Amino acid sequence: MIVILQSNVTEEQIDHVLRRIEALGLQHHLSRGTFRTIVGIIGDEEKLQAEPLHAIPGVAQVIPVLPPYKLASLEAHPEPSIVDVSGVKIGNGHLGMIAGPCSVEDRDRMFRIAESVCESGANLFRGGAYKPRTSPYAFQGLGETGLKLLREVGDKFNMPVVTEVTDPRLVELVAEHADMLQVGARNMQNFALLTEVGKSQRPVLLKRGMSATITDLLMCAEYILSQGNMNVVLCERGVKGFDSATRNLFDVAAVPLIHNLSHLPVIVDPSHATGRPDLIPACALAGLAAGADGVHIEVHDCPEEAKSDGPQALLPDQYRQLADQMKELVKLFGKTVSPLPEKMG
């Protein structure tokens, strides 16, 4: 940690700062510049966090050298992590292709969509059994019935399934049926929920909040990692912008930025980022070109009948064409689409 002292700091105040640091059992290095005096501190970080260094007279600024997200940082884990979702790998050259409808709907439709995206090369099937909606009158999902149906579909096509969990009280139930737990944008900073999904030890797909910074996202991942669950995949799904032409602002630069800061895999979700099927293919390819470890896309065989978010879903044929393009593109980067497991158990 570095302590920057005020420009008008007195010698007495400098001595007091040094004595306080020594009293904590820490080492210090004093550097006097033309305009600023700086104190470098070396020692136990927990002692520094517990001590209000800002309150010491003469201190202008306290700057941590290491990021606050210790477990998510590259310093803690210099090599890129690989998250295994029931046999499907995501990260470090392994591509996750997540596809499926926004909501779990009727049985026949779910089987049709799953068969189509599976044939196109998707390796994880998604669908929401619990839906956090802006309006209390909108479709909220099928609940436990939807979870069971999602599990049935996943077993039929040997595809791991990912679904959103919206409440800490539902984590155990959802974990019984899903291979991967999704924490949605609205719940990114639901710290009680993050702690519970961390305890579940199921792989977690953590979506970036609509107004969240990259540091916010990594700090939320830290909650999950701190519970011993290192299987976290981050998702860039767009942030709030001022232009209503798209649903959100697709922050494609977040992908390489996160890779520069963290070892965790990061995927992109152009469906929620744009809300427009005509923009999804280009944004999906842009995300992969930026280094994304996977793509999350909503697919529906009849968007006009969808229970939720139908207007932003691709048709199965559209997804098939895009999937072919994505598979060709990732070859240029030496990556491969992770194959489906031989048998899920």
CSV table of C-alpha atoms in Angstrom, one decimal:
chain,number,residue,atom,x,y,z
A,1,MET,CA,0.0,0.0,0.0
A,2,ILE,CA,1.1,3.5,-0.7
A,3,VAL,CA,0.3,6.5,1.5
A,4,ILE,CA,0.5,9.9,-0.2
A,5,LEU,CA,1.0,12.8,2.3
A,6,GLN,CA,-0.4,16.3,2.0
A,7,SER,CA,1.8,18.9,0.3
A,8,ASN,CA,1.9,21.0,3.5
A,9,VAL,CA,2.6,18.0,5.8
A,10,THR,CA,4.8,18.8,8.8
A,11,GLU,CA,7.8,16.8,10.1
A,12,GLU,CA,5.9,16.1,13.2
A,13,GLN,CA,3.0,14.6,11.2
A,14,ILE,CA,5.4,12.5,9.1
A,15,ASP,CA,6.9,11.1,12.3
A,16,HIS,CA,3.4,10.3,13.6
A,17,VAL,CA,2.5,8.5,10.4
A,18,LEU,CA,5.6,6.4,10.6
A,19,ARG,CA,5.1,5.5,14.3
A,20,ARG,CA,1.5,4.4,13.6
A,21,ILE,CA,2.8,2.1,10.8
A,22,GLU,CA,5.5,0.7,13.1
A,23,ALA,CA,2.9,0.1,15.8
A,24,LEU,CA,1.0,-2.2,13.4
A,25,GLY,CA,4.1,-4.3,13.0
A,26,LEU,CA,4.6,-3.1,9.4
A,27,GLN,CA,7.6,-1.9,7.5
A,28,HIS,CA,7.7,1.5,5.8
A,29,HIS,CA,9.8,3.3,3.2
A,30,LEU,CA,9.8,7.1,3.1
A,31,SER,CA,10.3,8.9,-0.2
A,32,ARG,CA,10.5,12.7,-0.4
A,33,GLY,CA,9.8,14.3,-3.7
A,34,THR,CA,9.7,17.9,-4.8
A,35,PHE,CA,6.0,18.3,-4.3
A,36,ARG,CA,4.9,15.2,-2.5
A,37,THR,CA,6.1,12.9,0.3
A,38,ILE,CA,5.2,9.2,-0.2
A,39,VAL,CA,5.3,6.3,2.3
A,40,GLY,CA,5.4,2.7,1.0
A,41,ILE,CA,4.0,0.1,3.4
A,42,ILE,CA,4.9,-3.6,3.4
A,43,GLY,CA,3.2,-6.2,5.6
A,44,ASP,CA,0.0,-7.9,6.6
A,45,GLU,CA,-2.8,-6.5,4.4
A,46,GLU,CA,-5.5,-7.4,7.0
A,47,LYS,CA,-3.9,-5.0,9.5
A,48,LEU,CA,-4.0,-2.3,6.9
A,49,GLN,CA,-7.6,-2.9,6.1
A,50,ALA,CA,-8.6,-2.7,9.7
A,51,GLU,CA,-6.8,0.5,10.3
A,52,PRO,CA,-8.3,3.9,9.1
A,53,LEU,CA,-5.1,5.3,7.6
A,54,HIS,CA,-7.0,8.1,5.9
A,55,ALA,CA,-7.8,9.5,9.4
A,56,ILE,CA,-4.2,10.1,10.3
A,57,PRO,CA,-3.3,13.9,10.2
A,58,GLY,CA,-1.2,14.8,7.1
A,59,VAL,CA,-2.5,11.8,5.0
A,60,ALA,CA,-3.9,12.9,1.6
A,61,GLN,CA,-4.5,9.6,-0.1
A,62,VAL,CA,-4.1,5.8,0.5
A,63,ILE,CA,-3.6,3.7,-2.6
A,64,PRO,CA,-3.6,-0.1,-2.5
A,65,VAL,CA,-1.0,-1.6,-4.8
A,66,LEU,CA,-2.9,-4.9,-5.2
A,67,PRO,CA,-6.5,-5.1,-6.4
A,68,PRO,CA,-9.3,-5.6,-3.7
A,69,TYR,CA,-10.4,-8.7,-5.5
A,70,LYS,CA,-7.7,-11.0,-4.3
A,71,LEU,CA,-8.9,-14.4,-5.4
A,72,ALA,CA,-10.2,-13.2,-8.8
A,73,SER,CA,-7.0,-11.4,-9.7
A,74,LEU,CA,-4.2,-12.6,-11.9
A,75,GLU,CA,-1.8,-12.1,-9.0
A,76,ALA,CA,-3.6,-14.9,-7.2
A,77,HIS,CA,-3.9,-17.2,-10.2
A,78,PRO,CA,-1.5,-16.2,-13.1
A,79,GLU,CA,-2.8,-18.8,-15.5
A,80,PRO,CA,-6.3,-18.6,-17.1
A,81,SER,CA,-8.9,-20.7,-15.3
A,82,ILE,CA,-10.9,-23.5,-16.9
A,83,VAL,CA,-14.4,-24.0,-15.6
A,84,ASP,CA,-15.8,-27.5,-16.1
A,85,VAL,CA,-19.6,-27.6,-16.4
A,86,SER,CA,-20.5,-31.3,-16.1
A,87,GLY,CA,-17.8,-32.1,-18.8
A,88,VAL,CA,-18.1,-29.0,-20.9
A,89,LYS,CA,-15.0,-26.8,-20.4
A,90,ILE,CA,-15.0,-23.0,-20.6
A,91,GLY,CA,-11.9,-20.9,-20.7
A,92,ASN,CA,-8.2,-21.0,-21.8
A,93,GLY,CA,-9.0,-22.0,-25.4
A,94,HIS,CA,-12.3,-23.9,-24.6
A,95,LEU,CA,-15.4,-22.2,-25.9
A,96,GLY,CA,-18.8,-22.4,-24.3
A,97,MET,CA,-21.8,-22.0,-26.6
A,98,ILE,CA,-24.9,-21.4,-24.5
A,99,ALA,CA,-28.2,-21.3,-26.3
A,100,GLY,CA,-31.9,-21.7,-25.6
A,101,PRO,CA,-35.1,-19.7,-24.9
A,102,CYS,CA,-35.3,-17.0,-22.3
A,103,SER,CA,-37.9,-18.9,-20.3
A,104,VAL,CA,-38.7,-22.6,-19.9
A,105,GLU,CA,-42.0,-23.1,-21.7
A,106,ASP,CA,-44.0,-26.1,-22.8
A,107,ARG,CA,-42.4,-29.5,-23.1
A,108,ASP,CA,-42.6,-30.0,-26.9
A,109,ARG,CA,-41.2,-26.6,-27.6
A,110,MET,CA,-38.3,-27.0,-25.2
A,111,PHE,CA,-37.3,-30.3,-26.9
A,112,ARG,CA,-37.6,-28.8,-30.4
A,113,ILE,CA,-35.3,-25.9,-29.5
A,114,ALA,CA,-32.8,-28.1,-27.6
A,115,GLU,CA,-32.5,-30.5,-30.5
A,116,SER,CA,-32.0,-27.7,-32.9
A,117,VAL,CA,-29.3,-25.8,-31.0
A,118,CYS,CA,-27.6,-29.1,-30.1
A,119,GLU,CA,-27.3,-30.0,-33.8
A,120,SER,CA,-25.9,-26.5,-34.5
A,121,GLY,CA,-23.1,-27.0,-32.0
A,122,ALA,CA,-24.3,-25.5,-28.7
A,123,ASN,CA,-22.8,-27.3,-25.7
A,124,LEU,CA,-24.9,-25.8,-22.9
A,125,PHE,CA,-28.7,-25.4,-22.9
A,126,ARG,CA,-30.3,-22.5,-21.1
A,127,GLY,CA,-33.8,-21.5,-20.0
A,128,GLY,CA,-35.2,-19.6,-17.1
A,129,ALA,CA,-37.5,-21.4,-14.6
A,130,TYR,CA,-37.5,-18.3,-12.3
A,131,LYS,CA,-37.7,-15.0,-14.1
A,132,PRO,CA,-37.0,-11.6,-12.4
A,133,ARG,CA,-39.2,-9.2,-14.3
A,134,THR,CA,-39.6,-5.5,-14.2
A,135,SER,CA,-43.4,-5.8,-14.0
A,136,PRO,CA,-45.0,-7.9,-11.3
A,137,TYR,CA,-47.7,-8.8,-13.8
A,138,ALA,CA,-45.3,-10.3,-16.4
A,139,PHE,CA,-44.6,-14.1,-16.7
A,140,GLN,CA,-42.5,-15.1,-13.7
A,141,GLY,CA,-41.5,-18.6,-14.9
A,142,LEU,CA,-42.7,-22.1,-14.2
A,143,GLY,CA,-40.7,-22.6,-11.0
A,144,GLU,CA,-39.8,-26.1,-9.9
A,145,THR,CA,-41.9,-27.5,-12.8
A,146,GLY,CA,-39.6,-25.6,-15.1
A,147,LEU,CA,-36.5,-26.9,-13.4
A,148,LYS,CA,-37.6,-30.5,-13.8
A,149,LEU,CA,-38.4,-30.0,-17.5
A,150,LEU,CA,-35.1,-28.3,-18.1
A,151,ARG,CA,-33.3,-31.3,-16.5
A,152,GLU,CA,-35.3,-33.7,-18.6
A,153,VAL,CA,-34.3,-31.8,-21.8
A,154,GLY,CA,-30.7,-31.7,-20.7
A,155,ASP,CA,-30.6,-35.4,-20.0
A,156,LYS,CA,-32.3,-36.2,-23.3
A,157,PHE,CA,-29.6,-34.4,-25.4
A,158,ASN,CA,-26.7,-34.9,-23.0
A,159,MET,CA,-26.3,-31.2,-22.6
A,160,PRO,CA,-25.5,-29.5,-19.3
A,161,VAL,CA,-28.1,-26.9,-18.4
A,162,VAL,CA,-27.8,-23.5,-17.0
A,163,THR,CA,-30.6,-21.5,-15.3
A,164,GLU,CA,-31.0,-18.4,-13.2
A,165,VAL,CA,-31.4,-18.5,-9.5
A,166,THR,CA,-33.1,-15.4,-8.0
A,167,ASP,CA,-33.3,-16.1,-4.3
A,168,PRO,CA,-30.9,-17.4,-1.7
A,169,ARG,CA,-33.6,-19.8,-0.5
A,170,LEU,CA,-33.9,-21.4,-3.9
A,171,VAL,CA,-30.2,-22.2,-4.4
A,172,GLU,CA,-30.3,-25.7,-3.1
A,173,LEU,CA,-33.4,-26.5,-5.2
A,174,VAL,CA,-32.0,-25.1,-8.4
A,175,ALA,CA,-28.6,-26.8,-7.8
A,176,GLU,CA,-30.4,-30.2,-7.7
A,177,HIS,CA,-31.5,-29.8,-11.3
A,178,ALA,CA,-29.0,-27.4,-13.0
A,179,ASP,CA,-25.4,-28.0,-13.9
A,180,MET,CA,-24.6,-24.3,-13.7
A,181,LEU,CA,-26.3,-21.5,-11.7
A,182,GLN,CA,-26.8,-18.1,-13.3
A,183,VAL,CA,-26.8,-14.9,-11.3
A,184,GLY,CA,-28.6,-12.3,-13.4
A,185,ALA,CA,-27.7,-8.7,-13.9
A,186,ARG,CA,-30.4,-7.5,-11.5
A,187,ASN,CA,-28.9,-9.8,-8.8
A,188,MET,CA,-25.2,-9.2,-9.4
A,189,GLN,CA,-24.9,-7.3,-6.1
A,190,ASN,CA,-27.3,-9.6,-4.1
A,191,PHE,CA,-24.5,-10.5,-1.7
A,192,ALA,CA,-26.6,-13.0,0.2
A,193,LEU,CA,-27.3,-14.8,-3.1
A,194,LEU,CA,-23.7,-14.7,-4.1
A,195,THR,CA,-22.6,-16.3,-0.8
A,196,GLU,CA,-25.1,-19.1,-1.2
A,197,VAL,CA,-24.2,-20.0,-4.8
A,198,GLY,CA,-20.6,-20.0,-3.6
A,199,LYS,CA,-21.4,-22.5,-0.9
A,200,SER,CA,-23.3,-24.7,-3.5
A,201,GLN,CA,-20.0,-25.4,-5.3
A,202,ARG,CA,-22.0,-25.5,-8.6
A,203,PRO,CA,-20.3,-23.6,-11.5
A,204,VAL,CA,-21.7,-20.1,-11.6
A,205,LEU,CA,-22.4,-17.8,-14.5
A,206,LEU,CA,-22.2,-14.2,-13.1
A,207,LYS,CA,-23.7,-11.5,-15.3
A,208,ARG,CA,-22.5,-7.9,-15.1
A,209,GLY,CA,-25.0,-5.5,-13.6
A,210,MET,CA,-26.6,-2.9,-15.9
A,211,SER,CA,-24.7,-0.1,-14.1
A,212,ALA,CA,-21.8,-2.0,-12.8
A,213,THR,CA,-18.1,-1.3,-13.3
A,214,ILE,CA,-15.6,-4.0,-14.1
A,215,THR,CA,-14.3,-3.7,-10.5
A,216,ASP,CA,-17.9,-4.1,-9.2
A,217,LEU,CA,-18.2,-7.3,-11.3
A,218,LEU,CA,-14.9,-8.7,-10.0
A,219,MET,CA,-15.7,-7.9,-6.4
A,220,CYS,CA,-19.0,-9.8,-6.8
A,221,ALA,CA,-17.1,-12.7,-8.2
A,222,GLU,CA,-14.9,-12.5,-5.1
A,223,TYR,CA,-17.9,-13.2,-2.9
A,224,ILE,CA,-18.4,-16.5,-4.7
A,225,LEU,CA,-14.7,-17.4,-4.7
A,226,SER,CA,-14.4,-16.6,-1.0
A,227,GLN,CA,-16.7,-19.5,-0.3
A,228,GLY,CA,-14.3,-21.9,-1.9
A,229,ASN,CA,-16.2,-22.1,-5.3
A,230,MET,CA,-13.6,-21.3,-7.9
A,231,ASN,CA,-15.8,-22.2,-10.8
A,232,VAL,CA,-17.1,-18.8,-11.9
A,233,VAL,CA,-17.7,-17.6,-15.5
A,234,LEU,CA,-18.2,-13.8,-16.0
A,235,CYS,CA,-20.7,-12.5,-18.6
A,236,GLU,CA,-20.7,-9.2,-20.4
A,237,ARG,CA,-24.3,-8.5,-21.2
A,238,GLY,CA,-24.3,-4.8,-21.8
A,239,VAL,CA,-24.6,-1.8,-19.6
A,240,LYS,CA,-27.1,1.1,-19.5
A,241,GLY,CA,-26.4,3.7,-22.2
A,242,PHE,CA,-28.2,6.9,-23.3
A,243,ASP,CA,-29.1,5.7,-26.8
A,244,SER,CA,-32.4,3.8,-27.0
A,245,ALA,CA,-31.5,2.2,-30.4
A,246,THR,CA,-30.3,-0.9,-28.5
A,247,ARG,CA,-31.5,-2.5,-25.3
A,248,ASN,CA,-28.1,-1.9,-23.7
A,249,LEU,CA,-24.6,-0.7,-24.6
A,250,PHE,CA,-22.5,-3.7,-25.6
A,251,ASP,CA,-19.1,-3.1,-23.9
A,252,VAL,CA,-16.9,-5.4,-26.0
A,253,ALA,CA,-13.8,-3.8,-24.5
A,254,ALA,CA,-14.8,-5.4,-21.2
A,255,VAL,CA,-13.6,-8.8,-22.5
A,256,PRO,CA,-9.9,-8.1,-23.0
A,257,LEU,CA,-9.9,-5.7,-20.0
A,258,ILE,CA,-11.2,-8.5,-17.7
A,259,HIS,CA,-8.6,-10.9,-19.1
A,260,ASN,CA,-6.0,-8.3,-18.2
A,261,LEU,CA,-7.2,-8.2,-14.6
A,262,SER,CA,-8.6,-11.7,-13.8
A,263,HIS,CA,-8.0,-15.4,-14.5
A,264,LEU,CA,-11.7,-16.1,-14.7
A,265,PRO,CA,-13.3,-16.9,-18.1
A,266,VAL,CA,-15.6,-14.3,-19.6
A,267,ILE,CA,-18.3,-14.8,-22.2
A,268,VAL,CA,-20.6,-12.3,-24.0
A,269,ASP,CA,-24.4,-12.1,-24.3
A,270,PRO,CA,-25.3,-10.1,-27.4
A,271,SER,CA,-29.0,-11.0,-27.0
A,272,HIS,CA,-29.4,-8.9,-23.8
A,273,ALA,CA,-26.8,-6.4,-24.9
A,274,THR,CA,-28.6,-5.4,-28.1
A,275,GLY,CA,-32.1,-6.7,-27.8
A,276,ARG,CA,-32.1,-6.9,-31.6
A,277,PRO,CA,-31.7,-10.1,-33.6
A,278,ASP,CA,-30.2,-8.2,-36.6
A,279,LEU,CA,-27.3,-7.1,-34.4
A,280,ILE,CA,-26.7,-10.3,-32.5
A,281,PRO,CA,-24.5,-12.1,-35.1
A,282,ALA,CA,-22.1,-9.2,-35.5
A,283,CYS,CA,-21.8,-8.6,-31.8
A,284,ALA,CA,-21.3,-12.3,-31.1
A,285,LEU,CA,-18.5,-12.4,-33.6
A,286,ALA,CA,-17.0,-9.2,-32.2
A,287,GLY,CA,-17.0,-10.6,-28.7
A,288,LEU,CA,-15.2,-13.7,-29.9
A,289,ALA,CA,-12.7,-11.6,-31.8
A,290,ALA,CA,-12.1,-9.7,-28.6
A,291,GLY,CA,-11.2,-12.9,-26.8
A,292,ALA,CA,-14.4,-14.1,-25.2
A,293,ASP,CA,-14.5,-17.6,-23.9
A,294,GLY,CA,-18.0,-18.2,-25.0
A,295,VAL,CA,-21.3,-16.8,-26.3
A,296,HIS,CA,-24.7,-16.8,-24.7
A,297,ILE,CA,-27.6,-16.4,-27.2
A,298,GLU,CA,-31.3,-16.7,-26.9
A,299,VAL,CA,-33.0,-18.9,-29.4
A,300,HIS,CA,-36.8,-19.5,-29.9
A,301,ASP,CA,-38.7,-21.4,-32.7
A,302,CYS,CA,-41.6,-18.9,-32.6
A,303,PRO,CA,-40.5,-15.6,-31.0
A,304,GLU,CA,-44.0,-14.1,-31.3
A,305,GLU,CA,-45.3,-16.8,-28.9
A,306,ALA,CA,-42.4,-16.5,-26.5
A,307,LYS,CA,-43.3,-16.1,-22.8
A,308,SER,CA,-40.5,-13.5,-22.4
A,309,ASP,CA,-38.0,-11.6,-24.5
A,310,GLY,CA,-39.2,-13.0,-27.8
A,311,PRO,CA,-38.2,-10.0,-29.9
A,312,GLN,CA,-34.5,-10.5,-29.1
A,313,ALA,CA,-34.4,-14.3,-29.9
A,314,LEU,CA,-32.8,-15.8,-32.9
A,315,LEU,CA,-34.7,-18.4,-34.9
A,316,PRO,CA,-33.1,-21.9,-35.0
A,317,ASP,CA,-31.9,-21.5,-38.6
A,318,GLN,CA,-30.4,-18.1,-37.8
A,319,TYR,CA,-28.6,-19.6,-34.8
A,320,ARG,CA,-27.3,-22.5,-37.0
A,321,GLN,CA,-25.8,-20.0,-39.5
A,322,LEU,CA,-24.2,-18.0,-36.7
A,323,ALA,CA,-22.9,-21.0,-34.9
A,324,ASP,CA,-21.1,-22.1,-38.1
A,325,GLN,CA,-19.5,-18.7,-38.4
A,326,MET,CA,-18.4,-18.7,-34.7
A,327,LYS,CA,-16.8,-22.1,-35.0
A,328,GLU,CA,-14.8,-20.9,-38.1
A,329,LEU,CA,-13.8,-17.7,-36.4
A,330,VAL,CA,-12.4,-19.3,-33.2
A,331,LYS,CA,-10.2,-21.6,-35.3
A,332,LEU,CA,-8.2,-18.5,-36.2
A,333,PHE,CA,-7.4,-18.0,-32.5
A,334,GLY,CA,-6.5,-21.6,-31.8
A,335,LYS,CA,-9.6,-22.2,-29.7
A,336,THR,CA,-12.1,-25.0,-29.9
A,337,VAL,CA,-15.8,-25.5,-29.1
A,338,SER,CA,-15.8,-27.8,-26.1
A,339,PRO,CA,-17.5,-31.0,-27.1
A,340,LEU,CA,-20.5,-32.4,-25.3
A,341,PRO,CA,-19.6,-35.0,-22.6
A,342,GLU,CA,-19.9,-38.6,-23.6
A,343,LYS,CA,-22.3,-39.2,-20.8
A,344,MET,CA,-23.5,-37.0,-18.0
A,345,GLY,CA,-23.6,-38.6,-14.6
